[in-house]
């Protein structure tokens, strides 16, 4: 007898990810993220696959997070980031022939992003430092809990990091033999996502001034004379840099903010000799990268493009129509899909002989596993089977894709999930789920929250309304300045569509929920219609006027997305604020929010709760202490289970 999915089953999900082939192709390292229930935390361990015997071996065992693995060019060493419980992350090293873990650094401020020098003698890594701090400090300065905090900068807090203390990301050079650490950068801006040229003469990185929102530059630092030059001119947002194997080109990913933060990333190629840049993906109206929304992927790192050894092209992730897949791009600008199926690929590695790929993949009915793909073939060979027993023992509801024509005339894509167990002649309630962003994408991935609700006897509908990624730049941009307009029409049309298509749905028992932008939409929906009998709003926005000044992104996000500010268009902000329509809310509303959410701060929940309570409405506020905006995806396992339980119990009570 198969079991139904529960909130607690979240702890059974393993994230298998970040495969990296060794330079000789004989081994591949990857990471496994598992829940450590005793410590209410996660362990990340390194595993290695022997490509000849196909055996899998665990290489790290202690509690903690062992991640961001990188091979030396000769394949003899494996560097990674090691974060022991209650300690800051440090740089660590292992020999590929075997042996123990050697911790290279004891920097009190933590280390990230290891990159080997071509000769394997050094590692370049990132450290977050104040001007007064040094990588040679033996311990952090003592903090006075009662000292006043003084801020001079516009950007003074960040979700997941809290209130900032003037630290910026610097690059350091670590001697592998001696452990000696030497600063490489010192300018008081962030130096991020660095990479080194094959010749070892250049370090490329993204430079970000923390006081200028959503502007970053691609920079080249000469390791011979220490001079830095900017490839871009402070006109866009960039995230990734990668040298071609012959060292002649620098590939970078980003955009020039044509549609502000709704702009699709593009691929750019900089010729180091000619000092000229060309845009490779100008004709590709697709999102380069992974923009999938979900709750079952942990420990992800940004996927670097994978160059072919002849330096004539590379492979990269692309998101399209609810799928994330792999495209090949030539340096002349040609592009074609290598794999784009109904699935969610999160990371991949190209074998050195370019015959195959190792990839991490989720499907709508399976959390992540590792697969081998022979180039030119369509069949995948499964490498890990972390969820074999879990899926065999549980009922899994398989989403059914559908589409309809919006009022604008565009095709809108969505999915419908039946309840996990159904009886002939019985009517079932329907829950509408709305994703965050709004510039993200629902798709062909495993979503534990949806599976739990299906096991509770609910049908689920979720779509990619206007504003979502994956359907072209203009579709994504359509929602800016029009929140609660075309997107509201889309989600309501989706409800009507499935109610008409499935006669076992009970149109009198409708629920709605969503987080972040999806929380805004939930608040907006219950202020516009009484069709829903129950709602759960999560990490939401209720008041754009207060959001402007209290969110870590409020002052620019509000201008870009709502097309208004608190100086000249406060009426427009209020008109698009769900709080304005609170008197019209008759739907019982559960409000879930994290206490340390600085993206959509907790006052958004409190304002809504107080107004509803004062008006005698049916509402409840639940706050999660010490949790950030990312609670549902990477929060403490115990709180993630509690969150799911609150959602389940609210709908169970109100949709009975």
XYZ file of C-alpha atoms in Angstrom:
656
model
C 0.000 0.000 0.000
C 1.590 3.267 -1.131
C 1.801 6.166 1.314
C 0.616 9.730 0.869
C 3.154 12.563 0.858
C 3.479 14.499 4.114
C 5.173 17.725 5.152
C 7.721 15.647 7.079
C 8.723 13.818 3.891
C 10.643 16.976 3.007
C 13.494 15.522 5.072
C 13.740 12.534 2.696
C 14.575 14.696 -0.314
C 18.231 14.726 -1.363
C 19.719 17.328 -3.700
C 22.226 15.658 -6.021
C 24.013 18.382 -7.900
C 27.066 20.233 -9.205
C 28.861 17.468 -11.153
C 32.419 18.303 -12.226
C 34.583 15.988 -14.349
C 38.257 15.735 -13.481
C 40.592 17.076 -16.210
C 41.489 13.557 -17.387
C 37.850 12.494 -17.375
C 38.492 9.477 -15.141
C 36.520 10.841 -12.179
C 33.592 13.147 -11.537
C 32.865 14.846 -8.232
C 29.353 15.906 -7.226
C 27.543 17.076 -4.107
C 24.728 15.567 -2.073
C 22.639 17.737 0.233
C 20.804 15.821 2.959
C 18.799 16.883 5.993
C 20.512 16.398 9.356
C 17.366 15.966 11.448
C 19.235 15.837 14.778
C 20.725 19.295 14.216
C 17.831 20.757 12.196
C 20.281 21.630 9.450
C 21.786 20.296 6.237
C 24.873 18.279 5.429
C 26.579 18.663 2.064
C 29.020 15.898 1.173
C 31.306 15.271 -1.768
C 30.871 12.067 -3.739
C 33.029 10.848 -6.587
C 32.167 8.619 -9.524
C 34.881 6.450 -11.061
C 34.163 6.744 -14.786
C 35.786 3.388 -15.606
C 34.171 1.200 -12.926
C 31.071 3.424 -12.528
C 31.395 3.059 -8.749
C 30.246 5.871 -6.475
C 32.278 6.708 -3.360
C 31.658 9.198 -0.584
C 34.742 11.392 0.005
C 33.659 13.564 2.962
C 31.873 12.330 6.078
C 31.859 14.845 8.943
C 28.782 16.953 9.672
C 28.894 20.247 7.828
C 28.839 21.618 4.314
C 31.488 20.441 1.831
C 30.717 22.155 -1.467
C 31.934 24.266 -4.425
C 34.400 21.526 -5.524
C 37.048 22.356 -8.128
C 39.859 20.193 -9.589
C 43.412 21.357 -10.138
C 44.468 21.351 -13.803
C 46.518 18.156 -13.331
C 43.610 16.491 -11.500
C 45.724 15.604 -8.472
C 43.994 17.951 -6.044
C 40.393 18.747 -5.228
C 39.663 22.047 -3.485
C 36.325 22.899 -1.911
C 34.629 25.015 0.737
C 34.252 23.406 4.150
C 31.828 24.864 6.683
C 31.766 22.956 9.950
C 28.697 23.354 12.200
C 28.596 26.797 13.880
C 31.805 27.866 12.104
C 32.503 30.120 9.137
C 33.382 28.489 5.791
C 37.054 27.853 5.017
C 39.130 26.656 2.098
C 39.920 22.915 2.158
C 41.891 20.491 0.010
C 42.050 16.757 -0.741
C 44.406 14.647 -2.840
C 42.634 12.792 -5.631
C 44.617 9.640 -4.823
C 43.086 9.634 -1.356
C 43.865 10.932 2.100
C 42.253 13.239 4.584
C 40.885 16.740 4.339
C 43.382 19.559 4.842
C 41.966 22.927 5.886
C 44.005 25.685 4.225
C 42.579 28.809 5.856
C 41.437 30.020 9.267
C 40.112 33.397 8.151
C 37.544 34.535 10.750
C 35.310 36.108 8.069
C 34.860 33.001 5.917
C 35.930 32.048 2.395
C 34.116 31.113 -0.833
C 34.556 30.467 -4.560
C 37.903 28.607 -4.893
C 39.688 28.774 -8.265
C 43.015 27.023 -8.987
C 45.894 28.774 -10.714
C 46.884 26.908 -13.907
C 50.034 25.479 -12.266
C 48.069 24.245 -9.240
C 50.302 26.124 -6.799
C 47.718 28.676 -5.687
C 44.020 29.055 -5.051
C 42.167 32.301 -5.624
C 39.176 32.732 -3.303
C 36.700 35.366 -2.102
C 36.618 36.870 1.397
C 34.209 39.463 2.815
C 36.121 42.211 4.655
C 35.753 45.669 6.167
C 38.459 48.226 5.433
C 39.749 47.742 8.984
C 39.895 43.944 8.684
C 42.596 41.693 7.284
C 42.783 38.076 6.144
C 45.555 37.721 8.714
C 43.301 38.555 11.671
C 43.149 35.655 14.113
C 39.622 36.407 15.275
C 36.764 38.802 14.634
C 36.505 42.033 16.543
C 34.395 41.781 19.690
C 30.926 43.124 19.042
C 29.180 45.402 21.546
C 25.518 44.339 21.444
C 24.466 47.766 22.778
C 26.584 49.927 20.482
C 24.625 52.181 18.082
C 24.678 51.136 14.452
C 25.613 53.975 12.095
C 24.779 53.893 8.397
C 25.783 56.319 5.662
C 24.928 54.224 2.622
C 21.651 53.717 0.788
C 22.199 49.972 0.709
C 22.513 49.090 4.385
C 20.757 45.697 4.636
C 20.257 42.598 2.516
C 17.968 39.624 2.810
C 19.793 36.566 4.073
C 22.657 38.715 5.378
C 20.874 41.145 7.667
C 22.104 44.660 8.405
C 25.356 45.284 6.585
C 28.543 46.377 8.297
C 30.563 47.793 5.439
C 32.134 44.525 4.299
C 32.906 44.024 0.614
C 34.039 40.925 -1.242
C 37.778 40.824 -1.911
C 39.838 38.268 -3.807
C 42.796 36.629 -2.078
C 45.577 34.318 -3.251
C 46.363 31.282 -1.103
C 49.660 29.381 -1.415
C 48.737 25.693 -1.266
C 52.066 24.537 0.188
C 52.666 27.239 2.803
C 49.101 28.407 3.419
C 50.285 31.996 3.024
C 47.497 34.400 2.054
C 48.001 37.471 -0.094
C 45.296 40.084 -0.908
C 44.706 40.516 -4.650
C 42.054 43.260 -4.623
C 41.501 46.138 -2.205
C 39.126 48.635 -3.841
C 36.019 49.110 -1.679
C 33.609 47.415 -4.060
C 32.604 43.767 -4.423
C 34.826 41.517 -6.570
C 32.739 38.464 -7.394
C 32.654 35.223 -9.436
C 36.318 35.443 -10.402
C 38.063 33.158 -12.888
C 41.663 32.907 -14.121
C 42.936 32.801 -17.698
C 44.603 29.605 -19.000
C 47.937 31.447 -19.174
C 47.608 32.572 -15.548
C 48.159 36.231 -16.407
C 44.603 37.539 -16.076
C 41.925 37.389 -13.428
C 38.413 38.224 -14.637
C 35.620 39.036 -12.206
C 32.372 40.909 -11.727
C 32.734 44.247 -9.947
C 29.730 45.502 -8.035
C 29.405 48.786 -6.185
C 27.035 48.031 -3.289
C 25.742 51.612 -3.361
C 24.547 51.482 -6.974
C 21.662 49.010 -7.289
C 21.622 46.481 -10.076
C 24.727 47.792 -11.857
C 27.837 45.649 -12.203
C 30.839 45.478 -14.502
C 33.079 42.853 -16.044
C 36.713 43.539 -15.141
C 40.132 42.188 -16.099
C 42.965 42.326 -13.578
C 46.522 41.825 -14.779
C 48.294 39.550 -12.299
C 51.614 40.818 -13.648
C 51.265 44.558 -12.974
C 48.095 44.724 -10.856
C 46.252 47.010 -13.283
C 42.472 46.606 -13.685
C 40.417 47.540 -16.727
C 36.680 47.471 -17.196
C 35.225 45.609 -20.169
C 31.760 47.075 -19.574
C 30.867 50.652 -18.744
C 28.497 50.636 -15.746
C 25.472 50.294 -18.022
C 24.146 46.864 -17.067
C 24.042 43.882 -14.756
C 26.445 40.966 -15.268
C 26.909 37.726 -13.376
C 29.308 35.239 -14.979
C 32.731 35.289 -16.645
C 34.594 32.443 -18.360
C 37.796 32.293 -20.438
C 37.975 30.210 -23.602
C 40.548 27.373 -23.386
C 42.886 29.158 -25.855
C 42.745 32.303 -23.715
C 41.732 34.515 -26.627
C 38.145 35.229 -25.568
C 36.247 36.101 -22.423
C 32.624 35.030 -22.304
C 30.301 36.857 -19.935
C 26.580 36.729 -19.188
C 24.360 39.687 -18.376
C 22.323 42.507 -19.885
C 22.236 46.257 -20.367
C 19.033 46.759 -18.340
C 16.845 47.476 -21.352
C 13.871 46.276 -19.304
C 15.462 46.890 -15.880
C 15.374 43.723 -13.749
C 12.959 42.070 -16.176
C 15.678 41.914 -18.867
C 16.740 38.522 -20.223
C 20.468 37.762 -19.734
C 22.522 37.729 -22.929
C 25.803 36.089 -23.928
C 28.719 38.413 -24.739
C 32.149 37.541 -26.162
C 35.126 39.828 -25.590
C 38.179 39.434 -27.838
C 41.216 40.036 -25.600
C 43.522 40.897 -28.528
C 41.159 43.158 -30.460
C 39.531 44.477 -27.271
C 36.117 44.240 -28.922
C 32.831 42.767 -27.694
C 30.056 41.040 -29.659
C 26.646 39.939 -28.399
C 26.160 36.262 -29.253
C 22.536 35.724 -28.289
C 20.930 38.830 -29.774
C 18.480 36.788 -31.872
C 17.680 34.286 -29.113
C 14.517 35.348 -27.280
C 15.150 32.951 -24.427
C 16.371 33.222 -20.851
C 20.030 32.143 -20.626
C 20.289 30.402 -17.253
C 18.019 28.634 -14.788
C 14.972 30.615 -13.589
C 12.850 27.696 -12.334
C 10.795 28.189 -9.172
C 10.763 25.264 -6.745
C 11.251 24.043 -3.200
C 13.317 20.888 -3.663
C 16.752 22.052 -4.827
C 19.442 22.863 -2.253
C 23.067 23.932 -2.356
C 22.986 25.150 -5.934
C 25.822 27.145 -7.462
C 25.694 29.165 -10.652
C 26.271 27.008 -13.730
C 29.328 28.110 -15.689
C 29.283 27.710 -19.474
C 31.238 24.641 -20.593
C 33.679 25.407 -23.411
C 34.690 22.942 -26.105
C 38.463 22.376 -26.151
C 38.830 23.977 -29.612
C 37.456 27.247 -28.150
C 34.918 27.476 -30.972
C 31.825 27.106 -28.820
C 30.333 26.266 -25.455
C 27.311 24.742 -23.745
C 25.006 26.747 -21.468
C 21.726 26.399 -19.587
C 18.605 27.929 -21.148
C 15.082 28.247 -19.686
C 12.135 28.047 -22.064
C 8.435 27.113 -21.902
C 8.652 25.683 -18.383
C 11.798 23.638 -19.071
C 15.465 24.213 -18.396
C 17.801 22.546 -20.851
C 21.182 22.816 -22.533
C 22.059 24.769 -25.684
C 25.251 24.811 -27.716
C 26.488 28.235 -28.838
C 29.242 28.842 -31.375
C 31.483 31.906 -31.144
C 29.905 33.025 -34.447
C 26.526 33.261 -32.717
C 24.859 30.064 -33.923
C 22.722 28.298 -31.320
C 20.889 25.009 -31.159
C 19.350 22.896 -28.385
C 21.380 19.924 -27.183
C 18.649 18.878 -24.782
C 15.379 20.684 -24.048
C 12.791 18.281 -22.663
C 9.995 18.445 -20.090
C 12.446 18.528 -17.178
C 14.567 20.755 -14.952
C 18.343 20.545 -15.474
C 20.153 22.488 -12.764
C 23.870 21.773 -13.431
C 25.999 19.867 -15.909
C 29.599 19.062 -16.775
C 31.108 18.346 -20.207
C 33.466 15.351 -20.336
C 36.992 16.344 -21.449
C 36.689 14.198 -24.584
C 33.367 15.962 -25.337
C 31.502 12.700 -25.843
C 29.035 13.088 -22.977
C 27.578 15.278 -20.260
C 26.962 14.573 -16.604
C 23.867 16.450 -15.460
C 21.693 17.022 -12.423
C 18.017 16.715 -13.307
C 14.580 16.907 -11.714
C 11.292 15.901 -13.278
C 7.731 16.673 -12.162
C 7.644 13.274 -10.437
C 11.204 13.009 -9.103
C 13.601 15.191 -7.066
C 17.141 15.606 -8.360
C 19.305 12.734 -9.552
C 22.515 12.517 -11.556
C 22.358 11.338 -15.186
C 24.810 10.684 -17.988
C 23.947 11.918 -21.460
C 25.871 10.766 -24.513
C 25.937 13.669 -26.969
C 23.885 12.922 -30.048
C 21.616 10.498 -28.196
C 18.283 11.172 -26.501
C 18.304 8.497 -23.793
C 19.720 9.316 -20.380
C 21.576 6.878 -18.156
C 20.669 7.337 -14.489
C 23.698 7.431 -12.184
C 22.221 8.013 -8.711
C 19.050 6.515 -7.245
C 18.601 8.567 -4.081
C 14.816 8.636 -4.355
C 14.148 5.172 -5.762
C 12.603 3.763 -2.581
C 10.984 7.065 -1.608
C 9.110 7.337 -4.905
C 8.263 3.633 -4.950
C 6.663 3.897 -1.503
C 4.662 7.097 -2.120
C 1.829 8.177 -4.376
C 3.057 10.910 -6.720
C 0.612 13.094 -8.629
C 1.843 13.809 -12.146
C 1.166 17.351 -13.401
C -0.719 17.673 -16.688
C 0.312 20.609 -18.910
C -2.312 22.843 -20.509
C -2.542 26.220 -22.191
C -5.147 28.856 -22.992
C -5.351 32.172 -24.793
C -5.137 35.227 -22.549
C -7.254 38.333 -22.977
C -4.197 39.867 -24.676
C -4.231 37.049 -27.216
C -1.034 35.448 -25.886
C -0.767 31.760 -25.092
C -0.462 31.133 -21.344
C 1.075 27.867 -20.171
C 0.208 26.002 -16.970
C -0.141 22.671 -15.176
C -2.915 20.826 -13.379
C -2.409 18.210 -10.671
C -5.144 15.815 -9.616
C -5.539 14.755 -5.979
C -3.261 11.806 -5.205
C -6.209 9.556 -4.342
C -9.627 9.958 -5.943
C -13.009 8.305 -5.602
C -15.551 8.006 -8.391
C -18.292 10.632 -8.165
C -16.609 12.703 -5.449
C -15.966 16.461 -5.804
C -12.563 17.902 -4.871
C -11.398 21.393 -3.888
C -8.948 23.311 -6.093
C -5.932 25.379 -4.969
C -4.356 28.067 -7.153
C -0.584 28.486 -6.618
C 1.157 31.703 -7.782
C 4.954 31.853 -8.122
C 7.244 34.629 -6.886
C 9.372 36.990 -8.915
C 7.314 37.911 -10.825
C 10.181 37.165 -13.201
C 10.563 33.456 -12.522
C 9.049 30.341 -14.060
C 6.994 27.376 -12.923
C 7.798 24.276 -14.876
C 8.669 20.629 -15.202
C 10.219 20.147 -11.780
C 9.426 18.345 -8.551
C 7.537 20.569 -6.077
C 7.075 19.017 -2.650
C 4.493 21.537 -1.467
C 2.271 20.641 -4.425
C 2.685 16.903 -3.812
C 1.756 17.327 -0.140
C -1.387 19.290 -1.024
C -2.357 16.709 -3.661
C -1.992 14.025 -0.982
C -4.349 16.067 1.205
C -7.039 15.665 -1.442
C -6.627 18.946 -3.332
C -6.310 19.544 -7.033
C -3.612 22.119 -7.874
C -3.436 24.622 -10.730
C -0.319 26.692 -11.414
C 0.619 28.756 -14.443
C 3.193 31.149 -15.844
C 1.206 34.384 -16.137
C 2.441 37.486 -17.939
C 5.626 38.590 -16.175
C 7.060 35.068 -16.050
C 10.339 34.139 -17.688
C 10.517 31.492 -20.389
C 8.090 32.923 -22.952
C 9.981 35.758 -24.568
C 11.163 39.177 -23.441
C 7.932 41.051 -24.186
C 5.830 38.488 -22.280
C 8.097 39.001 -19.257
C 8.021 42.792 -19.503
C 4.237 42.974 -19.934
C 3.510 43.026 -16.184
C 5.778 45.945 -15.269
C 3.569 48.881 -14.295
C 0.524 46.612 -14.473
C 0.603 44.463 -11.337
C -2.879 43.139 -10.545
C -4.080 43.717 -14.113
C -3.091 41.314 -16.884
C -1.524 38.881 -14.388
C -4.737 38.808 -12.331
C -6.724 38.089 -15.485
C -4.340 35.242 -16.344
C -4.614 33.404 -13.022
C -8.386 33.801 -12.880
C -8.686 32.510 -16.444
C -6.584 29.509 -15.414
C -9.031 28.713 -12.616
C -11.962 28.984 -15.030
C -10.130 26.818 -17.560
C -9.570 23.860 -15.241
C -13.018 24.143 -13.626
C -14.497 23.750 -17.098
C -12.115 20.935 -18.075
C -12.509 18.690 -14.987
C -15.995 17.858 -13.756
C -14.744 16.469 -10.406
C -13.721 19.946 -9.174
C -15.878 21.766 -6.633
C -16.066 25.415 -7.690
C -17.381 26.384 -4.239
C -14.166 25.196 -2.530
C -11.334 27.216 -4.024
C -8.068 28.115 -2.296
C -5.191 30.365 -3.304
C -1.614 30.745 -2.060
C 1.730 32.127 -3.146
C 4.932 33.690 -1.858
C 6.728 36.999 -2.456
C 5.140 38.345 -5.671
C 2.829 35.328 -5.328
C 1.998 36.636 -1.855
C 1.222 40.053 -3.315
C -1.048 38.360 -5.853
C -2.778 36.349 -3.118
C -3.448 39.577 -1.184
C -4.606 41.280 -4.375
C -6.911 38.430 -5.367
C -8.789 38.289 -2.055
C -9.280 42.065 -2.233
C -10.809 41.814 -5.707
C -13.026 38.710 -5.535
C -14.863 36.488 -3.057
C -14.504 33.380 -5.224
C -11.928 31.811 -2.923
C -13.013 30.214 0.320
C -9.494 30.214 1.830
C -6.130 31.871 1.174
C -2.575 31.652 2.496
C -0.276 34.593 1.784
C 3.459 34.066 2.263
C 6.375 36.561 2.538
C 4.033 38.999 0.808
C 3.736 42.662 -0.110
C 0.654 44.547 1.096
C 1.723 48.206 0.931
C 3.992 49.536 -1.828
C 4.404 52.885 -0.029
C 6.065 51.398 3.063
C 7.789 48.695 0.984
C 9.634 51.493 -0.841
C 11.632 52.415 2.254
C 11.925 49.188 4.236
C 12.775 46.504 1.671
C 16.422 45.960 0.767
C 15.388 46.487 -2.874
C 12.301 48.648 -2.325
C 13.476 51.987 -3.645
C 14.431 50.682 -7.091
C 12.187 47.606 -7.383
C 9.065 49.712 -6.783
C 10.053 52.249 -9.453
C 10.903 49.548 -11.972
C 7.968 47.222 -11.315
C 5.097 49.475 -10.208
C 6.332 52.506 -12.177
C 6.019 54.853 -9.232
C 7.838 56.368 -6.265
C 6.994 57.988 -2.925
C 7.752 61.501 -4.171
C 5.643 62.071 -7.260
C 3.347 59.050 -7.652
C 2.324 57.901 -4.195
C -1.299 57.603 -5.380
C -0.264 54.990 -7.920
C 1.609 52.990 -5.276
C -1.415 53.060 -2.986
C -3.748 52.125 -5.840
C -1.685 48.951 -6.445
C -1.398 48.125 -2.728
C -3.613 45.248 -1.517
C -3.941 47.088 1.815
C -6.145 49.687 0.065
C -8.775 47.020 -0.593
C -8.723 45.385 2.831
C -12.376 46.298 3.540
C -13.369 44.149 0.563
C -11.589 41.036 1.875
C -14.010 38.330 2.980
C -11.778 35.303 2.344
C -10.213 33.753 5.485
C -6.523 34.639 5.182
C -3.550 32.965 6.847
C -0.471 35.225 6.822
C 2.935 33.480 6.955
C 6.081 35.586 7.228
C 9.710 35.366 8.308
C 10.869 37.692 11.083
C 14.176 38.456 9.339
C 12.822 38.809 5.822
C 14.473 41.952 4.476
C 13.228 41.468 0.906
C 9.527 41.684 1.850
C 9.882 42.828 5.460
C 7.598 41.503 8.165
C 5.812 44.847 8.556
C 4.029 43.998 5.286
C 2.387 41.080 7.075
C 1.751 43.027 10.274
C 0.012 45.937 8.521
C -2.280 43.528 6.711
C -2.981 41.512 9.852
C -3.815 44.558 11.997
C -6.148 45.996 9.353
C -7.972 42.687 8.879
C -8.249 42.080 12.614
C -9.516 45.584 13.320
C -12.211 45.024 10.700
C -13.192 41.710 12.292
C -12.014 39.564 9.378
C -11.013 35.907 9.685
C -7.206 35.987 9.732
C -4.171 34.625 11.537
C -0.533 35.764 11.560
C 2.342 33.268 11.861
C 5.911 34.591 12.154
C 9.023 32.414 11.835
C 11.882 33.661 14.039
C 15.368 34.098 12.562
C 14.123 33.096 9.100
C 14.743 35.003 5.858
C 12.803 35.475 2.612
C 14.181 32.122 1.476
C 12.476 30.076 4.218
C 10.534 27.763 1.887
C 13.640 26.881 -0.138
C 16.610 26.909 2.228
C 15.298 27.577 5.727
C 15.861 25.261 8.667
C 14.202 21.913 7.913
C 12.024 22.117 11.033
C 10.640 25.532 10.067
C 10.053 24.410 6.483
C 7.976 21.496 7.795
C 6.076 23.819 10.147
C 5.335 26.158 7.244
C 3.894 23.323 5.158
C 1.870 22.134 8.142
C 0.310 25.574 8.698
C -0.709 25.711 5.015
C -2.144 22.199 5.116
C -4.122 22.756 8.308
C -5.546 26.111 7.189
C -6.871 24.661 3.947
C -8.061 21.545 5.763
C -10.142 23.702 8.117
C -11.460 26.241 5.614
C -12.028 24.056 2.538
C -13.722 21.151 4.350
